[in-house]
PDB file of C-alpha atoms in Angstrom:
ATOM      1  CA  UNK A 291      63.036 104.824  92.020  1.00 50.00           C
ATOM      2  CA  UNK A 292      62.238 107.428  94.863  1.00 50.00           C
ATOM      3  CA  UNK A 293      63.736 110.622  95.936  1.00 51.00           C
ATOM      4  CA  UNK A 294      66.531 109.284  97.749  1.00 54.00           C
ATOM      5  CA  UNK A 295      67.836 106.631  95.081  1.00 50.00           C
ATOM      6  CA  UNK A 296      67.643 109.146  92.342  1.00 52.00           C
ATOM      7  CA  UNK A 297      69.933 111.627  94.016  1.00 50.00           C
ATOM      8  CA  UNK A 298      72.371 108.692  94.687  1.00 50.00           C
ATOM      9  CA  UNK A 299      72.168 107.367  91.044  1.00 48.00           C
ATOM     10  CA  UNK A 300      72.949 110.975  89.878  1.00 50.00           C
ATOM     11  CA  UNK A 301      76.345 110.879  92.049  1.00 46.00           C
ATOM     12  CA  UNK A 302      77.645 106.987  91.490  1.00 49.00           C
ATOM     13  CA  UNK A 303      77.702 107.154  87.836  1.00 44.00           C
ATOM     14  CA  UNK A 304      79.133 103.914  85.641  1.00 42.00           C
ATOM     15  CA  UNK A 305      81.973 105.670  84.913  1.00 42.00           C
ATOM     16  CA  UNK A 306      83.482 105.782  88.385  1.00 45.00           C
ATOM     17  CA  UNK A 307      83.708 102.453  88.517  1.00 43.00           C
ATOM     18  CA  UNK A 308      85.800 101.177  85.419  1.00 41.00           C
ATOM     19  CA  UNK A 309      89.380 100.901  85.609  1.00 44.00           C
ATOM     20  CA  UNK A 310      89.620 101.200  89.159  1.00 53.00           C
ATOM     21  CA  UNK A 311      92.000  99.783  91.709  1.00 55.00           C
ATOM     22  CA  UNK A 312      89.257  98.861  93.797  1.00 53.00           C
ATOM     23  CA  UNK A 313      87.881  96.183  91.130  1.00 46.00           C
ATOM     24  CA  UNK A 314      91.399  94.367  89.953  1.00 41.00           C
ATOM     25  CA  UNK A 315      90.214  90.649  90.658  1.00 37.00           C
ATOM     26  CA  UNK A 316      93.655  89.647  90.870  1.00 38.00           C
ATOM     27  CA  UNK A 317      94.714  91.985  93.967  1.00 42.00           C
ATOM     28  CA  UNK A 318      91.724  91.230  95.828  1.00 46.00           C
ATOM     29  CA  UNK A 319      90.010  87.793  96.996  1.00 46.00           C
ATOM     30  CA  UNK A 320      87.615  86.629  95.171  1.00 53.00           C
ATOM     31  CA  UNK A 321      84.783  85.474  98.283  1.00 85.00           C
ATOM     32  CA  UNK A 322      84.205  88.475  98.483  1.00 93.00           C
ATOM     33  CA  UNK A 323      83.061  91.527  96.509  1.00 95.00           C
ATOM     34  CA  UNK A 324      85.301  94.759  95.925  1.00 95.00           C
ATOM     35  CA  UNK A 325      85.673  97.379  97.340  1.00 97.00           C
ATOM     36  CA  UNK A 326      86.131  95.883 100.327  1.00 97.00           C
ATOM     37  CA  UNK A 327      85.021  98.343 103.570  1.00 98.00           C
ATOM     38  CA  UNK A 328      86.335  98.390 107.390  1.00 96.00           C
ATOM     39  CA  UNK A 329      84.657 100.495 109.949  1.00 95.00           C
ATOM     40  CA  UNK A 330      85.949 100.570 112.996  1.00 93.00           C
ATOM     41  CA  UNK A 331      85.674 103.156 116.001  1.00 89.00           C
ATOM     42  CA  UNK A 332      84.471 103.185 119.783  1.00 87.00           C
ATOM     43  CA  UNK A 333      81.560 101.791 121.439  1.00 83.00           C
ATOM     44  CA  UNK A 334      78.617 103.260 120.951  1.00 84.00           C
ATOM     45  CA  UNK A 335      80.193 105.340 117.680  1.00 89.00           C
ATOM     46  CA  UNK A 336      77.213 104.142 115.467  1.00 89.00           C
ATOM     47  CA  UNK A 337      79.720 101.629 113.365  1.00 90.00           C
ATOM     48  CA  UNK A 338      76.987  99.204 112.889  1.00 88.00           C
ATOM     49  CA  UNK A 339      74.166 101.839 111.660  1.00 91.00           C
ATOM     50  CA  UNK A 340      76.751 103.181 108.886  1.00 95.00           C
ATOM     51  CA  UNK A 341      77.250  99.793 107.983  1.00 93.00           C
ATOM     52  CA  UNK A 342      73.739  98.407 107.535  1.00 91.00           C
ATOM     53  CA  UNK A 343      72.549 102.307 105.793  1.00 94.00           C
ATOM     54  CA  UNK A 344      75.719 101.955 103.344  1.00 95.00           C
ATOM     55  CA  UNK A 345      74.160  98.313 102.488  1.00 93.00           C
ATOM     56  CA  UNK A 346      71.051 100.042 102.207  1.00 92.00           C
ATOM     57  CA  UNK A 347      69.407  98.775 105.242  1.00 90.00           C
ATOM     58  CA  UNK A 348      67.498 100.794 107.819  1.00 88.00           C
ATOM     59  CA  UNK A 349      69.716 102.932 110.219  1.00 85.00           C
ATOM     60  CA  UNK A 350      68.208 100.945 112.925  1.00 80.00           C
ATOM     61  CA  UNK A 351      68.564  96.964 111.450  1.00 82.00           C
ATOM     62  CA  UNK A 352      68.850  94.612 114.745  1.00 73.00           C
ATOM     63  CA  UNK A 353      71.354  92.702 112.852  1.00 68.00           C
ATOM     64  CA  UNK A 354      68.249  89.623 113.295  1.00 69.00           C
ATOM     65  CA  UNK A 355      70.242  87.483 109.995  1.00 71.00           C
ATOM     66  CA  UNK A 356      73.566  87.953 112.548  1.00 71.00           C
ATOM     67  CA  UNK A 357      75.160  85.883 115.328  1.00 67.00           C
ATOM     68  CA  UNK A 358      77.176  87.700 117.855  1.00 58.00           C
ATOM     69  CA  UNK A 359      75.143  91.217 117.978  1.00 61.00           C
ATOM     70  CA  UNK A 360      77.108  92.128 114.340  1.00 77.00           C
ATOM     71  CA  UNK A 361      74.932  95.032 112.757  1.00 81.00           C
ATOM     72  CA  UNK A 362      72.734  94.652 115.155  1.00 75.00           C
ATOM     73  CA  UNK A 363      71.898  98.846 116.572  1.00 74.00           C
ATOM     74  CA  UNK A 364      71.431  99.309 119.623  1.00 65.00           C
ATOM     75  CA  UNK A 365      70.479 102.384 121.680  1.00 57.00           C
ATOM     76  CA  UNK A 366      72.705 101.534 124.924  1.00 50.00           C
ATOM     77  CA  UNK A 367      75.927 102.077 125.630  1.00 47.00           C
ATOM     78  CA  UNK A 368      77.343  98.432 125.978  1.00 49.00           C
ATOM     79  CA  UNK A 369      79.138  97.147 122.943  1.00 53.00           C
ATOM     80  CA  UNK A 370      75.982  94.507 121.194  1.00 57.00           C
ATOM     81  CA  UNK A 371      78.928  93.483 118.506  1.00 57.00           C
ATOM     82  CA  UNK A 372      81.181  90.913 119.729  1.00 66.00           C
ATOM     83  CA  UNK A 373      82.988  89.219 116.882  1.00 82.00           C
ATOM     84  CA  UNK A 374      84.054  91.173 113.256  1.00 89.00           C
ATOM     85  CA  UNK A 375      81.832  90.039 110.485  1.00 89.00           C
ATOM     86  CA  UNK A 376      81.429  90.971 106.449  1.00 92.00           C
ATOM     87  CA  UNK A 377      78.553  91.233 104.713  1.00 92.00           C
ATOM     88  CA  UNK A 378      78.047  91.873 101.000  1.00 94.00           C
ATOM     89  CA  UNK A 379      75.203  93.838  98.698  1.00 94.00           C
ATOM     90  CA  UNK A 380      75.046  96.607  96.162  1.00 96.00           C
ATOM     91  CA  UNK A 381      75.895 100.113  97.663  1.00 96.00           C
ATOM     92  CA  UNK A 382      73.152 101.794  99.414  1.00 93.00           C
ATOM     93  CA  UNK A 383      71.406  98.659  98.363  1.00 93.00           C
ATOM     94  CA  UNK A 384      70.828  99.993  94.861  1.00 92.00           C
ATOM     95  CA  UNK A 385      70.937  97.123  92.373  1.00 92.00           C
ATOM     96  CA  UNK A 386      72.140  99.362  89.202  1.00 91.00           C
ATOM     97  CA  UNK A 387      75.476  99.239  90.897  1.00 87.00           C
ATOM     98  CA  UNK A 388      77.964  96.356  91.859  1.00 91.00           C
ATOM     99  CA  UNK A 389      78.537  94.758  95.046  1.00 94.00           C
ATOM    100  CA  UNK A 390      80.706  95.512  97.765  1.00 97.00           C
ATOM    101  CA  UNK A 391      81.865  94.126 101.071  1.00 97.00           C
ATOM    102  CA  UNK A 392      81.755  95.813 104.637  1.00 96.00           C
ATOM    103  CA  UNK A 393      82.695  94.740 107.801  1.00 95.00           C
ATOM    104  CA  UNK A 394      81.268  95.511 110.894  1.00 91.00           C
ATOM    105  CA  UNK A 395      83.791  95.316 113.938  1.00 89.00           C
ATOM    106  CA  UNK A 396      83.280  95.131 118.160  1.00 85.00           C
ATOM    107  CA  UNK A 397      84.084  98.602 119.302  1.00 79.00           C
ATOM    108  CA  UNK A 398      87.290  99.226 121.504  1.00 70.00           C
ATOM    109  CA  UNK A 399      87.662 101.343 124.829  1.00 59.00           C
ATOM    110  CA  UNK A 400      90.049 101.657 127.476  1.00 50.00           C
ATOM    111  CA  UNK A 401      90.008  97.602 129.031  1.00 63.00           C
ATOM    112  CA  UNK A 402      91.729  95.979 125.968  1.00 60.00           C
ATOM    113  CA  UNK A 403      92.780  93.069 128.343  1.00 57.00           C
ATOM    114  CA  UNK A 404      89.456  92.356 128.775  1.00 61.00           C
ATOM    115  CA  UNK A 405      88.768  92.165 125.189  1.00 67.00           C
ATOM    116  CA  UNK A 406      91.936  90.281 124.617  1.00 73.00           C
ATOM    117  CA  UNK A 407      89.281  87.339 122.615  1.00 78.00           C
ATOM    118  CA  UNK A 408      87.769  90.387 120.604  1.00 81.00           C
ATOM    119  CA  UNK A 409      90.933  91.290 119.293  1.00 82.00           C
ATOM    120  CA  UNK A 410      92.018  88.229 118.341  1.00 85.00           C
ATOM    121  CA  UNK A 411      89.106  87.563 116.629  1.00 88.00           C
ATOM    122  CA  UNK A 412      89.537  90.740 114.386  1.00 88.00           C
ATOM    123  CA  UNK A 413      92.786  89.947 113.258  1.00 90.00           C
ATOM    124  CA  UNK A 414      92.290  86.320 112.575  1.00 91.00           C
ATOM    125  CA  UNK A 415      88.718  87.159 110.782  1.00 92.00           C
ATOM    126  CA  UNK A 416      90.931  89.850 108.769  1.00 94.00           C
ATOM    127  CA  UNK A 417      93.636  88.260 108.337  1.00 93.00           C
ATOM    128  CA  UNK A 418      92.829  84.295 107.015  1.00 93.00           C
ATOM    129  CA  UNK A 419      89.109  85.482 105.994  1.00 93.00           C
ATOM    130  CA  UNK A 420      89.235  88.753 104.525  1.00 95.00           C
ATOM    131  CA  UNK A 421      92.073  88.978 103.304  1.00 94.00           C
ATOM    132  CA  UNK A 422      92.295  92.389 101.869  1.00 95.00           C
ATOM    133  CA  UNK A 423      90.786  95.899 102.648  1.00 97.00           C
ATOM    134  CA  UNK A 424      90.700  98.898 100.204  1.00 98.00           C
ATOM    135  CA  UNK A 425      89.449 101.309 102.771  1.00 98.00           C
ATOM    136  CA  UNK A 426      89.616 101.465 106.597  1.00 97.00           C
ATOM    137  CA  UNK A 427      87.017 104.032 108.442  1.00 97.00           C
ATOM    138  CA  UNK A 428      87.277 105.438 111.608  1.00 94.00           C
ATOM    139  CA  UNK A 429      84.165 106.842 112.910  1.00 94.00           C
ATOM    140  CA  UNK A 430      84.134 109.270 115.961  1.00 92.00           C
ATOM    141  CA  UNK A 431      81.497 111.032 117.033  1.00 90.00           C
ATOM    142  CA  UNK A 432      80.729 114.640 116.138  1.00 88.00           C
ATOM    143  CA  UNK A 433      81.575 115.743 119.925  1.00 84.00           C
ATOM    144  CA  UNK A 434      85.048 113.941 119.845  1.00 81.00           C
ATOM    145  CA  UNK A 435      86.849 116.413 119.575  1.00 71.00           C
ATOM    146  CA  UNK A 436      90.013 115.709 121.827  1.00 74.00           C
ATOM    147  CA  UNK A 437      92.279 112.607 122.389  1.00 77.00           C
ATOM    148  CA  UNK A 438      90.853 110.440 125.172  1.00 76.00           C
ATOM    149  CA  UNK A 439      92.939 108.294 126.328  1.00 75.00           C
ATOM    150  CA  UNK A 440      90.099 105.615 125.180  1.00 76.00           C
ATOM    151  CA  UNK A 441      90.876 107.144 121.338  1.00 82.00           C
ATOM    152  CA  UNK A 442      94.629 106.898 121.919  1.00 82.00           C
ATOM    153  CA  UNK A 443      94.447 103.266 123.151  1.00 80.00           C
ATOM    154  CA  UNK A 444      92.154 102.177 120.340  1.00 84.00           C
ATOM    155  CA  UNK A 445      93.905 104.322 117.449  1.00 89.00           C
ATOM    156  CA  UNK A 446      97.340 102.864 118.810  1.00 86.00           C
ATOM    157  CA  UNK A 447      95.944  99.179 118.988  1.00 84.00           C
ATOM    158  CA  UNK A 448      94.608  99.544 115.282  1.00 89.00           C
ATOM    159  CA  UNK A 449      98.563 101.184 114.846  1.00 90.00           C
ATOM    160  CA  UNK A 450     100.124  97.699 116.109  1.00 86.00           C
ATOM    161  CA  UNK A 451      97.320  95.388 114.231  1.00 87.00           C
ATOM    162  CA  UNK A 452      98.014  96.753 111.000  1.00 91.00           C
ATOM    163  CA  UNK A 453     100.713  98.599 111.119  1.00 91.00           C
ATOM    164  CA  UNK A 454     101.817 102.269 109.538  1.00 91.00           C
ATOM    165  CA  UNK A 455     100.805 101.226 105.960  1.00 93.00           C
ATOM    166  CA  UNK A 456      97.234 100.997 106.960  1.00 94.00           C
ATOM    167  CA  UNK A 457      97.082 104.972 107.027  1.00 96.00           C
ATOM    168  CA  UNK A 458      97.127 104.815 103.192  1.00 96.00           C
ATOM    169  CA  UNK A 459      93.768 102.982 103.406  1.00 97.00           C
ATOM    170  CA  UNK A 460      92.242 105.141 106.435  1.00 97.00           C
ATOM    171  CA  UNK A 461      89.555 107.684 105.775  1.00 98.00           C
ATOM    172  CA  UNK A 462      87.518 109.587 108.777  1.00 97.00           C
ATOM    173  CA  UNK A 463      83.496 109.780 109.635  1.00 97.00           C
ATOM    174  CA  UNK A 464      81.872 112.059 111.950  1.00 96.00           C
ATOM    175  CA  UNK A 465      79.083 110.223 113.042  1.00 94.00           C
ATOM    176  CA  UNK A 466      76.210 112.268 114.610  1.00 93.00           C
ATOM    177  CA  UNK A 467      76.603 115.119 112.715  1.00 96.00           C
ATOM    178  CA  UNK A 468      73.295 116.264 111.698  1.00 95.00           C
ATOM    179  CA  UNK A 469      72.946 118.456 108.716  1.00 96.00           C
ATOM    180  CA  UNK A 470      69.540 119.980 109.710  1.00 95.00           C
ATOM    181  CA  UNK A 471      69.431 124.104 109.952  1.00 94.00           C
ATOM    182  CA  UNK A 472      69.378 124.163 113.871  1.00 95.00           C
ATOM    183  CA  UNK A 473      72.399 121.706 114.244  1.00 95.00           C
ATOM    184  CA  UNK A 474      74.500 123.965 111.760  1.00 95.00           C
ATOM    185  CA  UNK A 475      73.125 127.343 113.568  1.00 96.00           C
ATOM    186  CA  UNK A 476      74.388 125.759 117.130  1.00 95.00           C
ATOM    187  CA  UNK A 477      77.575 124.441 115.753  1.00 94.00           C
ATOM    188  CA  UNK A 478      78.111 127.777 113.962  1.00 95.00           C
ATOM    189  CA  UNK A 479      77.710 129.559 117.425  1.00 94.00           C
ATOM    190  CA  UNK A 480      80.360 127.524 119.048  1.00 91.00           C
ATOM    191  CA  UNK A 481      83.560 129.150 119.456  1.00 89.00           C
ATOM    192  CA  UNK A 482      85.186 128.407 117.453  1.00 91.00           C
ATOM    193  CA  UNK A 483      82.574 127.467 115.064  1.00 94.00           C
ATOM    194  CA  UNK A 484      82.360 123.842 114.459  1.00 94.00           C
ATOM    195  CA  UNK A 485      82.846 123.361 110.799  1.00 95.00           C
ATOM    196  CA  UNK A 486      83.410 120.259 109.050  1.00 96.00           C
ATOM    197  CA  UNK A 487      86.433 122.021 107.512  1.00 95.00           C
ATOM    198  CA  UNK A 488      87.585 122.764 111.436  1.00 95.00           C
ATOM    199  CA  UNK A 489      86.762 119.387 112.270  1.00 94.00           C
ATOM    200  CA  UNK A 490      88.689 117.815 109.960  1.00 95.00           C
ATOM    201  CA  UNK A 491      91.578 119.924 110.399  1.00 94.00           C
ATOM    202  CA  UNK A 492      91.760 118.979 114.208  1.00 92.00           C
ATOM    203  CA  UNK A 493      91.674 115.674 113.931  1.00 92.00           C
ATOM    204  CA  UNK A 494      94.298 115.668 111.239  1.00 95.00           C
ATOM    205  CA  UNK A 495      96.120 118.071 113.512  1.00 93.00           C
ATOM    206  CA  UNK A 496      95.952 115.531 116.563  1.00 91.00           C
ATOM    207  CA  UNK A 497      96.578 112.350 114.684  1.00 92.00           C
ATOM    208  CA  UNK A 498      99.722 113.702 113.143  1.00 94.00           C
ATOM    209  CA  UNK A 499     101.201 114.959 116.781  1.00 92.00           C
ATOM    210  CA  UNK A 500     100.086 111.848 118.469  1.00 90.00           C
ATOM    211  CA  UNK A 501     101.092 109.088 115.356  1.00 91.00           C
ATOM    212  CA  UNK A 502     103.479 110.997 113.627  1.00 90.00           C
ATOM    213  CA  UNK A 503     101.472 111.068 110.257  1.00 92.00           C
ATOM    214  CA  UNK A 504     102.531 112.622 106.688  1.00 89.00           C
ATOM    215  CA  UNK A 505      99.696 113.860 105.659  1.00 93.00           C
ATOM    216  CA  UNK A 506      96.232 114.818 105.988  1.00 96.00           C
ATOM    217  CA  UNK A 507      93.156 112.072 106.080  1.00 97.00           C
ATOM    218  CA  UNK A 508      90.183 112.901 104.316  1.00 97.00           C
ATOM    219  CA  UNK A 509      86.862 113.463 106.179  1.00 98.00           C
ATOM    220  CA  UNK A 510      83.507 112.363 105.423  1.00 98.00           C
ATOM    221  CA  UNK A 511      79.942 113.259 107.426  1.00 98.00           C
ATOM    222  CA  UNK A 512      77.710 110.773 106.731  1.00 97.00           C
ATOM    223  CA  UNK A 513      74.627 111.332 109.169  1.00 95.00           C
ATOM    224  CA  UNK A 514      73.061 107.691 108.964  1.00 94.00           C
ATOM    225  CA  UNK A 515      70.005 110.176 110.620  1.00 92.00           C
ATOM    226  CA  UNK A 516      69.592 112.236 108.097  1.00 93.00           C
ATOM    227  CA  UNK A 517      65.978 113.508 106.974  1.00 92.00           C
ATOM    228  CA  UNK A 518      64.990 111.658 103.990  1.00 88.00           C
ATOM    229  CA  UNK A 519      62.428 114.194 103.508  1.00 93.00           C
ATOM    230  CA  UNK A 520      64.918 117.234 103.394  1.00 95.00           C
ATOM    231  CA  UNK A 521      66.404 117.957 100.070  1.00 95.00           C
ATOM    232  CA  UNK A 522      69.268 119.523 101.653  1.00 95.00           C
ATOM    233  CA  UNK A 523      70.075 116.817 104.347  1.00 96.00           C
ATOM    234  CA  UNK A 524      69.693 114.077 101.540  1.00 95.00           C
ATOM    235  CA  UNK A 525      71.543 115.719  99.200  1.00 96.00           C
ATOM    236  CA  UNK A 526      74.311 116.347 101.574  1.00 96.00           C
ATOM    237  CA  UNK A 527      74.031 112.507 102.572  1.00 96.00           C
ATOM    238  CA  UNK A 528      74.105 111.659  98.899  1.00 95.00           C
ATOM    239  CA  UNK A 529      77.768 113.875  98.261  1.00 97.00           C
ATOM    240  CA  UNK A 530      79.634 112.385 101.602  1.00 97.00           C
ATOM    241  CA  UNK A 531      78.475 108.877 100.631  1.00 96.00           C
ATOM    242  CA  UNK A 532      80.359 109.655  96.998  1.00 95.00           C
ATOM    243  CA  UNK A 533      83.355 110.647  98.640  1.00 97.00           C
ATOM    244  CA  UNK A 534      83.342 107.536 100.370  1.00 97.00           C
ATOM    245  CA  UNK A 535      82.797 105.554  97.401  1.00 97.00           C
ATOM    246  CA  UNK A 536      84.840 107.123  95.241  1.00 96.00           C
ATOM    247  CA  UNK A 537      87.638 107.044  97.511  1.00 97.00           C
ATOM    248  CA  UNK A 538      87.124 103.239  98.202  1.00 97.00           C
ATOM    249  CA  UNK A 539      87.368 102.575  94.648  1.00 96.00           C
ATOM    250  CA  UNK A 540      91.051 104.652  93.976  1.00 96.00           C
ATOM    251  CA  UNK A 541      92.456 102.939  97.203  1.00 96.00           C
ATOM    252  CA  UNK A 542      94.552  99.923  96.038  1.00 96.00           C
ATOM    253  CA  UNK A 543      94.181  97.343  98.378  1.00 96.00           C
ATOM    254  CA  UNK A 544      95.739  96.692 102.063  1.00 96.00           C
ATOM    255  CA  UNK A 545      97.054  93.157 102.384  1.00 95.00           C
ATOM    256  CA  UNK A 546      96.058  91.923 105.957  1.00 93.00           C
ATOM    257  CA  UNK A 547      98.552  88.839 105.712  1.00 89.00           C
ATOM    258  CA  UNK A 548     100.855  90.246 108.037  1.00 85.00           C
ATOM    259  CA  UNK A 549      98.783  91.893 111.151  1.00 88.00           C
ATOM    260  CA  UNK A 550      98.712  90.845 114.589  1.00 81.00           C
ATOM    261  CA  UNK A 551      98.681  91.915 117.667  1.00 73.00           C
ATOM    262  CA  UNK A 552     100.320  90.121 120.816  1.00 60.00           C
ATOM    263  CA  UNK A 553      99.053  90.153 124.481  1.00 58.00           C
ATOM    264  CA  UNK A 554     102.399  91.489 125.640  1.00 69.00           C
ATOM    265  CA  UNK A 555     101.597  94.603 123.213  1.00 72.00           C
ATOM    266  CA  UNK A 556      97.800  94.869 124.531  1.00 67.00           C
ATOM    267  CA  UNK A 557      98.660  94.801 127.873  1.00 72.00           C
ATOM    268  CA  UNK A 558     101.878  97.447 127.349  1.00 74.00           C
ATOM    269  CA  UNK A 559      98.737  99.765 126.141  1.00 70.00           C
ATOM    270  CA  UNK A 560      96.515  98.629 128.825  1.00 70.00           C
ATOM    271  CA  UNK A 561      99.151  99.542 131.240  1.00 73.00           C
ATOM    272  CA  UNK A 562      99.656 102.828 129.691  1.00 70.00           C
ATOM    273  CA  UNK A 563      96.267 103.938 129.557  1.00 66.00           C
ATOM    274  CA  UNK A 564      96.243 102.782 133.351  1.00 71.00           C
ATOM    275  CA  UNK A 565      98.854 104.968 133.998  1.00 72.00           C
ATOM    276  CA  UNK A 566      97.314 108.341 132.731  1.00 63.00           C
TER     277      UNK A 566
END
């Protein structure tokens, strides 16, 4: 076991996993493995990297096992994954503990008409395939740090797909957010300093004004980056990627039965984003 398993095996202890929501066999289907794991987010967020490191692939896995660019990682900034697909293994790809499901999804900008097909084939992959989700992430990167109107349309389309339920189920990444010395020095000379506490609370902030939300979403920073040779950076990797667990195993599960999405209620947010 190296460096970078122990640490992990000293956070995901047995324990965490009896008993939980997360691993009731009759709430969730049985294809495939609980906790089940949506990330979803923007082009170019690094969706499929968090994916294939939370499997315990490299951050950089072309996805060569894949149709249809899914956890493929790519450096440009076209979309490589077309369609939503799951895959299953043991978390971080450690075989002391059990398996779990993520899904890797397209990402989503600001011509939703154009991916009308993409859509469609999220829901019905969801929906008839999936069939239930204990925890939805969605990733932004580090230097999002306003509403776009390519966030709002995305955040609003996931809004209509699921509907207001799936907030109990949602949990946010900051993707990019490197853990080193330098990147916390320049963050902490921003004004105002860029914490992950500050972070957190702005999104939180800007989700409840624009989505009318109850409550505050937890935050994780999982820098798929991170130094494997830096105690610090992998420990930090190694306490974000508990959160993440742990919270995926407390969530009881989303049933995706019910979403869809209709052109007429793509293009009323295509024409709104249009009209900003």
């Amino acid at each position: 076991m190296h460096l970078g398993q122990a640490f992990l095996y000293a956070w995901f202890i047995f324990p965490h996993i009896l008993g939980s929501p997360a691993l009731i066999s009759s709430e969730a289907d049985k294809s495939y493995s609980s906790p089940i794991i949506v990330v979803l987010g923007a082009t170019g967020v690094g969706k499929s990297s968090l994916a294939n490191v939370l499997l315990g692939r490299d951050k950089n896995y072309k996805g060569k096992e894949f149709k249809n660019g899914c956890f493929h990682v790519s450096t440009g900034l076209d979309s490589i994954t077309k369609e939503t697909c799951a895959d299953q293994g043991y978390w971080m790809g450690d075989t002391n503990f059990q398996n779990f499901t993520v899904i890797d999804t397209p990402g989503f900008g600001d011509r939703l008409v154009e991916e009308e097909k993409t859509i469609e084939n999220m829901v019905t992959t969801l929906r008839d395939e999936i069939k239930y989700v204990h925890v939805f992430i969605i990733a932004f990167k580090q230097t999002d740090n306003r509403m776009t109107d390519s966030l709002r349309s995305m955040i609003s389309l996931f809004e209509k797909m699921f509907g207001k339920k799936f907030w109990d189920n949602v949990i946010l990444e900051a993707t990019h957010w490197n853990h080193g010395d330098d990147a916390e020095r320049i963050r902490s000379e921003s004004h105002p300093p860029l914490t992950q506490k500050f972070w957190s609370k702005e999104f939180n902030r800007i989700l409840q004004r624009e989505f009318s939300l109850g409550r505050d979403l937890d935050s994780v920073f999982i820098d798929t980056f991170y130094h494997d040779k830096s105690p610090k950076e992998l420990e930090v990797f190694s306490n974000h990627s508990r959160i993440l667990w742990e919270y995926a195993l407390s969530r009881e599960p989303f049933e995706c039965k019910d979403i869809e999405i209709a052109l007429t209620e793509i293009r009323e947010l295509q024409n709104l984003i249009d009209s900003l």
